[in-house]
Amino acid sequence: GAVVSQHPSRVICKSGTSVKIECRSLDFQATTMFWYRQFPKQSLMLMATSNEGSKATYEQGVEKDKFLINHASLTLSTLTVTSAHPEDSSFYICSAREGTGGIYGYTFGSGTRLTVV
Amino acid sequence: AQSVTQPDIHITVSEGASLELRCNYSYGATPYLFWYVQSPGQGLQLLLKYFSGDTLVQGIKGFEAEFKRSQSSFNLRKPSVHWSDAAEYFCVYSNSNSGYALNFGKGTSLLVTP
């Protein structure tokens, strides 16, 4: 089946530094990738949608200059949290989809636990 | 705006008992609907999905869901719950307006007692 690898699984960084999270589709070409964040005991909140070769579309309230998303190839998308602060500490999850329509399957990465100290 | 509502934040059932988790959607047209489960350390897993056609959908692990347009509901059911079913369950929708991104309900936490 389709596999999405997300790396790193855990990261601790100092306040003010930047952190990059990678999301790779291992056995399929991901036309579209999605990034979510999940606070403890809460649901997944969609942050942005990225299509290969295009600028990401951010959800309302998500700062695009803080959460930089790059989807330069059909198998790799990255999320960079710039100038991280403790309030950015969260669980970040990526999802990849092979096509652009709703009938295609979605594959989730295993998530990245970010702690900003 | 389209959304899904999961009225129950927590549900506790006894092992072996039946289970029904509620989900209501609000949208003019039929959305694509999903149920996902999230267990600690195991990530998100798709239980089942509904796009069109037969309104009773069978999923993995003995789960099923029924799409009821008249009630705007897509409730998840299982006839006999196992202790390993304890997890967080999310009702999810997608549609063309959001580029078919998956949008998650707030979730229902299931506790299974002996």
GROMACS .gro file of C-alpha atoms in nm:
model
  231
    1GLY     CA    1   0.000   0.000   0.000
    2ALA     CA    2   0.088   0.367  -0.022
    3VAL     CA    3   0.342   0.482   0.232
    4VAL     CA    4   0.426   0.832   0.349
    5SER     CA    5   0.742   0.886   0.549
    6GLN     CA    6   0.756   1.186   0.778
    7HIS     CA    7   1.079   1.296   0.939
    8PRO     CA    8   1.177   1.368   1.207
    9SER     CA    9   0.931   1.201   1.439
   10ARG     CA   10   1.037   1.420   1.729
   11VAL     CA   11   1.233   1.742   1.747
   12ILE     CA   12   1.321   1.980   2.024
   13CYS     CA   13   1.446   2.322   1.929
   14LYS     CA   14   1.530   2.647   2.095
   15SER     CA   15   1.300   2.943   2.072
   16GLY     CA   16   1.387   3.161   1.774
   17THR     CA   17   1.532   2.884   1.560
   18SER     CA   18   1.377   2.722   1.253
   19VAL     CA   19   1.278   2.362   1.209
   20LYS     CA   20   1.218   2.172   0.888
   21ILE     CA   21   0.986   1.873   0.865
   22GLU     CA   22   0.993   1.645   0.562
   23CYS     CA   23   0.713   1.444   0.415
   24ARG     CA   24   0.791   1.189   0.145
   25SER     CA   25   0.565   0.963  -0.055
   26LEU     CA   26   0.767   0.647  -0.097
   27ASP     CA   27   0.580   0.448  -0.359
   28PHE     CA   28   0.353   0.692  -0.537
   29GLN     CA   29   0.358   1.039  -0.677
   30ALA     CA   30   0.180   1.283  -0.452
   31THR     CA   31   0.013   1.548  -0.661
   32THR     CA   32  -0.121   1.713  -0.350
   33MET     CA   33   0.005   1.722   0.005
   34PHE     CA   34  -0.165   1.858   0.314
   35TRP     CA   35  -0.024   1.976   0.642
   36TYR     CA   36  -0.208   1.955   0.972
   37ARG     CA   37  -0.133   2.044   1.329
   38GLN     CA   38  -0.283   1.880   1.631
   39PHE     CA   39  -0.273   2.013   1.984
   40PRO     CA   40  -0.302   1.768   2.275
   41LYS     CA   41  -0.649   1.621   2.313
   42GLN     CA   42  -0.770   1.811   2.010
   43SER     CA   43  -0.853   1.739   1.651
   44LEU     CA   44  -0.641   1.784   1.342
   45MET     CA   45  -0.649   2.133   1.200
   46LEU     CA   46  -0.572   2.178   0.833
   47MET     CA   47  -0.293   2.429   0.790
   48ALA     CA   48  -0.230   2.430   0.418
   49THR     CA   49  -0.265   2.247   0.091
   50SER     CA   50   0.022   2.224  -0.152
   51ASN     CA   51   0.024   2.109  -0.511
   52GLU     CA   52   0.351   2.011  -0.671
   53GLY     CA   53   0.517   2.308  -0.835
   54SER     CA   54   0.267   2.560  -0.700
   55LYS     CA   55   0.249   2.787  -0.401
   56ALA     CA   56   0.073   2.644  -0.102
   57THR     CA   57  -0.278   2.751  -0.014
   58TYR     CA   58  -0.300   2.838   0.352
   59GLU     CA   59  -0.607   2.815   0.571
   60GLN     CA   60  -0.739   3.125   0.735
   61GLY     CA   61  -0.541   3.220   1.040
   62VAL     CA   62  -0.226   3.031   0.942
   63GLU     CA   63   0.075   3.256   0.893
   64LYS     CA   64   0.237   3.170   0.563
   65ASP     CA   65   0.558   3.352   0.652
   66LYS     CA   66   0.592   3.147   0.966
   67PHE     CA   67   0.499   2.810   0.823
   68LEU     CA   68   0.685   2.780   0.495
   69ILE     CA   69   0.570   2.497   0.274
   70ASN     CA   70   0.759   2.372  -0.025
   71HIS     CA   71   0.639   2.102  -0.262
   72ALA     CA   72   0.911   2.102  -0.522
   73SER     CA   73   0.873   1.743  -0.635
   74LEU     CA   74   0.599   1.485  -0.663
   75THR     CA   75   0.742   1.288  -0.372
   76LEU     CA   76   0.856   1.551  -0.127
   77SER     CA   77   0.697   1.834   0.066
   78THR     CA   78   0.857   2.024   0.350
   79LEU     CA   79   0.718   2.238   0.627
   80THR     CA   80   0.955   2.484   0.787
   81VAL     CA   81   0.854   2.646   1.112
   82THR     CA   82   1.048   2.970   1.117
   83SER     CA   83   1.149   3.154   1.432
   84ALA     CA   84   0.975   2.895   1.641
   85HIS     CA   85   0.822   2.988   1.974
   86PRO     CA   86   0.684   2.772   2.253
   87GLU     CA   87   0.329   2.824   2.127
   88ASP     CA   88   0.431   2.648   1.805
   89SER     CA   89   0.487   2.330   2.001
   90SER     CA   90   0.246   2.081   1.856
   91PHE     CA   91   0.206   1.760   1.661
   92TYR     CA   92   0.241   1.818   1.288
   93ILE     CA   93   0.105   1.563   1.042
   94CYS     CA   94   0.132   1.549   0.666
   95SER     CA   95  -0.095   1.374   0.423
   96ALA     CA   96  -0.037   1.292   0.060
   97ARG     CA   97  -0.283   1.225  -0.219
   98GLU     CA   98  -0.202   1.082  -0.557
   99GLY     CA   99  -0.455   1.273  -0.765
  100THR     CA  100  -0.638   1.600  -0.747
  101GLY     CA  101  -0.992   1.476  -0.706
  102GLY     CA  102  -1.174   1.362  -0.399
  103ILE     CA  103  -1.188   0.999  -0.493
  104TYR     CA  104  -0.817   0.944  -0.453
  105GLY     CA  105  -0.683   0.793  -0.137
  106TYR     CA  106  -0.510   0.989   0.133
  107THR     CA  107  -0.204   0.858   0.311
  108PHE     CA  108  -0.087   1.009   0.637
  109GLY     CA  109   0.260   1.038   0.776
  110SER     CA  110   0.324   0.929   1.130
  111GLY     CA  111   0.360   1.285   1.252
  112THR     CA  112   0.627   1.506   1.405
  113ARG     CA  113   0.620   1.610   1.767
  114LEU     CA  114   0.773   1.958   1.785
  115THR     CA  115   0.874   2.099   2.121
  116VAL     CA  116   1.006   2.453   2.137
  117VAL     CA  117   1.194   2.541   2.454
  118ALA     CA  118  -1.961   2.660   0.551
  119GLN     CA  119  -1.951   2.287   0.543
  120SER     CA  120  -1.864   2.104   0.860
  121VAL     CA  121  -1.909   1.783   1.049
  122THR     CA  122  -2.021   1.770   1.410
  123GLN     CA  123  -1.944   1.495   1.653
  124PRO     CA  124  -2.177   1.558   1.947
  125ASP     CA  125  -2.006   1.320   2.186
  126ILE     CA  126  -1.663   1.414   2.318
  127HIS     CA  127  -1.627   1.096   2.522
  128ILE     CA  128  -1.805   0.763   2.508
  129THR     CA  129  -1.759   0.466   2.737
  130VAL     CA  130  -1.880   0.120   2.646
  131SER     CA  131  -1.830  -0.223   2.794
  132GLU     CA  132  -1.629  -0.475   2.602
  133GLY     CA  133  -1.862  -0.682   2.388
  134ALA     CA  134  -2.130  -0.416   2.379
  135SER     CA  135  -2.243  -0.243   2.062
  136LEU     CA  136  -2.113   0.097   1.965
  137GLU     CA  137  -2.251   0.391   1.775
  138LEU     CA  138  -2.056   0.712   1.726
  139ARG     CA  139  -2.253   1.003   1.592
  140CYS     CA  140  -2.159   1.237   1.313
  141ASN     CA  141  -2.372   1.504   1.150
  142TYR     CA  142  -2.272   1.699   0.845
  143SER     CA  143  -2.391   2.030   0.713
  144TYR     CA  144  -2.366   2.090   0.341
  145GLY     CA  145  -2.594   2.153   0.051
  146ALA     CA  146  -2.463   1.868  -0.158
  147THR     CA  147  -2.344   1.527  -0.048
  148PRO     CA  148  -1.987   1.553   0.070
  149TYR     CA  149  -1.729   1.282   0.073
  150LEU     CA  150  -1.734   1.137   0.424
  151PHE     CA  151  -1.481   0.932   0.613
  152TRP     CA  152  -1.419   0.785   0.953
  153TYR     CA  153  -1.062   0.775   1.081
  154VAL     CA  154  -0.925   0.630   1.402
  155GLN     CA  155  -0.620   0.755   1.587
  156SER     CA  156  -0.453   0.536   1.844
  157PRO     CA  157  -0.154   0.639   2.053
  158GLY     CA  158   0.161   0.545   1.872
  159GLN     CA  159  -0.022   0.413   1.568
  160GLY     CA  160  -0.113   0.720   1.370
  161LEU     CA  161  -0.426   0.775   1.169
  162GLN     CA  162  -0.605   0.486   1.007
  163LEU     CA  163  -0.893   0.499   0.763
  164LEU     CA  164  -1.188   0.289   0.879
  165LEU     CA  165  -1.422   0.355   0.589
  166LYS     CA  166  -1.539   0.614   0.339
  167TYR     CA  167  -1.851   0.716   0.153
  168PHE     CA  168  -1.859   0.885  -0.183
  169SER     CA  169  -2.185   0.775  -0.337
  170GLY     CA  170  -2.397   0.468  -0.400
  171ASP     CA  171  -2.488   0.222  -0.131
  172THR     CA  172  -2.554   0.418   0.186
  173LEU     CA  173  -2.434   0.140   0.416
  174VAL     CA  174  -2.059   0.127   0.405
  175GLN     CA  175  -1.850  -0.156   0.541
  176GLY     CA  176  -1.508  -0.083   0.677
  177ILE     CA  177  -1.218  -0.252   0.843
  178LYS     CA  178  -1.213  -0.407   1.190
  179GLY     CA  179  -1.587  -0.481   1.178
  180PHE     CA  180  -1.696  -0.118   1.154
  181GLU     CA  181  -1.975   0.011   0.935
  182ALA     CA  182  -2.138   0.346   0.878
  183GLU     CA  183  -2.466   0.450   0.727
  184PHE     CA  184  -2.519   0.765   0.530
  185LYS     CA  185  -2.863   0.911   0.598
  186ARG     CA  186  -2.938   1.212   0.387
  187SER     CA  187  -3.266   1.285   0.564
  188GLN     CA  188  -3.085   1.314   0.895
  189SER     CA  189  -2.760   1.456   0.759
  190SER     CA  190  -2.583   1.185   0.952
  191PHE     CA  191  -2.302   0.940   0.898
  192ASN     CA  192  -2.288   0.740   1.218
  193LEU     CA  193  -2.025   0.477   1.282
  194ARG     CA  194  -2.129   0.145   1.429
  195LYS     CA  195  -1.978  -0.176   1.552
  196PRO     CA  196  -2.183  -0.467   1.690
  197SER     CA  197  -1.930  -0.581   1.949
  198VAL     CA  198  -1.650  -0.366   2.080
  199HIS     CA  199  -1.308  -0.501   2.169
  200TRP     CA  200  -1.072  -0.346   2.421
  201SER     CA  201  -0.834  -0.266   2.137
  202ASP     CA  202  -1.097  -0.033   1.987
  203ALA     CA  203  -1.026   0.226   2.255
  204ALA     CA  204  -0.901   0.527   2.060
  205GLU     CA  205  -0.995   0.865   1.919
  206TYR     CA  206  -1.242   0.857   1.631
  207PHE     CA  207  -1.278   1.133   1.379
  208CYS     CA  208  -1.556   1.196   1.134
  209VAL     CA  209  -1.408   1.369   0.831
  210TYR     CA  210  -1.540   1.535   0.518
  211SER     CA  211  -1.399   1.669   0.197
  212ASN     CA  212  -1.543   1.852  -0.098
  213SER     CA  213  -1.442   2.042  -0.404
  214ASN     CA  214  -1.462   2.378  -0.227
  215SER     CA  215  -1.161   2.288  -0.015
  216GLY     CA  216  -0.965   2.120  -0.289
  217TYR     CA  217  -1.073   1.789  -0.143
  218ALA     CA  218  -0.864   1.842   0.167
  219LEU     CA  219  -0.977   1.631   0.458
  220ASN     CA  220  -1.145   1.837   0.729
  221PHE     CA  221  -1.171   1.671   1.066
  222GLY     CA  222  -1.448   1.682   1.321
  223LYS     CA  223  -1.350   1.739   1.682
  224GLY     CA  224  -1.336   1.370   1.755
  225THR     CA  225  -1.491   1.125   1.999
  226SER     CA  226  -1.275   0.952   2.254
  227LEU     CA  227  -1.380   0.592   2.308
  228LEU     CA  228  -1.308   0.417   2.635
  229VAL     CA  229  -1.372   0.045   2.661
  230THR     CA  230  -1.428  -0.105   3.005
  231PRO     CA  231  -1.388  -0.472   3.098
   0.00000   0.00000   0.00000
